[in-house]
């Protein structure tokens, strides 16, 4: 599941998720909008926080599709 979809499902804003994760709003916004792939330590936190609903492949698939276009 994309992070954007997870946030919508849980009725969380980017700001809320960023605060809960100890991340900046700007970083989470980039993760949500596929502008940036989280580094491994952040990726682990996202997986843990979302109970595995958001996986690393959810970030890479979208970025790979954008690069092909």
PDB file of C-alpha atoms in Angstrom:
ATOM      1  CA  UNK A   1       0.000   0.000   0.000  1.00  0.00           C
ATOM      2  CA  UNK A   2       1.321   3.440  -0.859  1.00  0.00           C
ATOM      3  CA  UNK A   3       2.008   5.715   2.101  1.00  0.00           C
ATOM      4  CA  UNK A   4      -0.497   8.200   0.684  1.00  0.00           C
ATOM      5  CA  UNK A   5      -3.201   5.512   0.733  1.00  0.00           C
ATOM      6  CA  UNK A   6      -2.266   4.435   4.255  1.00  0.00           C
ATOM      7  CA  UNK A   7      -2.584   8.006   5.541  1.00  0.00           C
ATOM      8  CA  UNK A   8      -6.000   8.382   3.884  1.00  0.00           C
ATOM      9  CA  UNK A   9      -7.172   5.036   5.296  1.00  0.00           C
ATOM     10  CA  UNK A  10      -6.128   6.038   8.817  1.00  0.00           C
ATOM     11  CA  UNK A  11      -7.345   9.643   8.428  1.00  0.00           C
ATOM     12  CA  UNK A  12      -3.877  10.987   9.154  1.00  0.00           C
ATOM     13  CA  UNK A  13      -2.345  14.120   7.715  1.00  0.00           C
ATOM     14  CA  UNK A  14       1.248  14.304   6.569  1.00  0.00           C
ATOM     15  CA  UNK A  15       1.938  16.549   9.563  1.00  0.00           C
ATOM     16  CA  UNK A  16       0.375  14.046  11.988  1.00  0.00           C
ATOM     17  CA  UNK A  17       2.361  11.136  10.585  1.00  0.00           C
ATOM     18  CA  UNK A  18       5.577  13.156  10.545  1.00  0.00           C
ATOM     19  CA  UNK A  19       5.121  14.120  14.195  1.00  0.00           C
ATOM     20  CA  UNK A  20       4.358  10.534  15.239  1.00  0.00           C
ATOM     21  CA  UNK A  21       7.433   9.292  13.385  1.00  0.00           C
ATOM     22  CA  UNK A  22       9.791  12.048  14.521  1.00  0.00           C
ATOM     23  CA  UNK A  23      10.331  13.125  10.918  1.00  0.00           C
ATOM     24  CA  UNK A  24       9.988  16.464   9.191  1.00  0.00           C
ATOM     25  CA  UNK A  25       6.844  17.399   7.311  1.00  0.00           C
ATOM     26  CA  UNK A  26       8.947  18.014   4.191  1.00  0.00           C
ATOM     27  CA  UNK A  27      10.481  14.523   4.269  1.00  0.00           C
ATOM     28  CA  UNK A  28       7.146  12.761   4.708  1.00  0.00           C
ATOM     29  CA  UNK A  29       5.579  14.905   1.982  1.00  0.00           C
ATOM     30  CA  UNK A  30       8.310  13.730  -0.388  1.00  0.00           C
ATOM     31  CA  UNK A  31       7.747  10.093   0.612  1.00  0.00           C
ATOM     32  CA  UNK A  32       4.019  10.509   0.006  1.00  0.00           C
ATOM     33  CA  UNK A  33       4.479  12.199  -3.360  1.00  0.00           C
ATOM     34  CA  UNK A  34       7.125   9.712  -4.541  1.00  0.00           C
ATOM     35  CA  UNK A  35       9.795  12.365  -4.683  1.00  0.00           C
ATOM     36  CA  UNK A  36      12.087  10.489  -2.335  1.00  0.00           C
ATOM     37  CA  UNK A  37      12.615   6.931  -1.121  1.00  0.00           C
ATOM     38  CA  UNK A  38      13.168   6.664   2.649  1.00  0.00           C
ATOM     39  CA  UNK A  39      16.598   5.592   3.820  1.00  0.00           C
ATOM     40  CA  UNK A  40      16.716   2.120   5.414  1.00  0.00           C
ATOM     41  CA  UNK A  41      16.390   3.298   9.021  1.00  0.00           C
ATOM     42  CA  UNK A  42      13.314   5.383   8.185  1.00  0.00           C
ATOM     43  CA  UNK A  43      11.890   2.604   6.041  1.00  0.00           C
ATOM     44  CA  UNK A  44      12.034   0.256   9.036  1.00  0.00           C
ATOM     45  CA  UNK A  45      10.167   2.818  11.150  1.00  0.00           C
ATOM     46  CA  UNK A  46       7.484   3.216   8.484  1.00  0.00           C
ATOM     47  CA  UNK A  47       7.030  -0.550   8.188  1.00  0.00           C
ATOM     48  CA  UNK A  48       6.757  -0.853  11.960  1.00  0.00           C
ATOM     49  CA  UNK A  49       4.390   2.116  12.351  1.00  0.00           C
ATOM     50  CA  UNK A  50       2.092   0.868   9.572  1.00  0.00           C
ATOM     51  CA  UNK A  51       2.175  -2.752  10.794  1.00  0.00           C
ATOM     52  CA  UNK A  52       3.642  -3.791   7.463  1.00  0.00           C
ATOM     53  CA  UNK A  53       0.889  -2.232   5.366  1.00  0.00           C
ATOM     54  CA  UNK A  54       3.454   0.024   3.684  1.00  0.00           C
ATOM     55  CA  UNK A  55       6.431  -1.931   2.348  1.00  0.00           C
ATOM     56  CA  UNK A  56       9.690  -0.900   0.664  1.00  0.00           C
ATOM     57  CA  UNK A  57       8.454  -2.112  -2.708  1.00  0.00           C
ATOM     58  CA  UNK A  58       5.601   0.395  -2.489  1.00  0.00           C
ATOM     59  CA  UNK A  59       8.131   3.206  -2.820  1.00  0.00           C
ATOM     60  CA  UNK A  60      10.312   1.627  -5.488  1.00  0.00           C
ATOM     61  CA  UNK A  61       7.576   0.521  -7.874  1.00  0.00           C
ATOM     62  CA  UNK A  62       6.254   4.042  -8.325  1.00  0.00           C
ATOM     63  CA  UNK A  63       9.718   5.545  -8.737  1.00  0.00           C
ATOM     64  CA  UNK A  64      10.663   2.939 -11.331  1.00  0.00           C
ATOM     65  CA  UNK A  65       7.506   3.622 -13.333  1.00  0.00           C
ATOM     66  CA  UNK A  66       8.229   7.354 -13.348  1.00  0.00           C
ATOM     67  CA  UNK A  67      11.767   6.800 -14.608  1.00  0.00           C
ATOM     68  CA  UNK A  68      10.535   4.661 -17.530  1.00  0.00           C
ATOM     69  CA  UNK A  69       8.234   7.386 -18.856  1.00  0.00           C
TER      70      UNK A  69
END
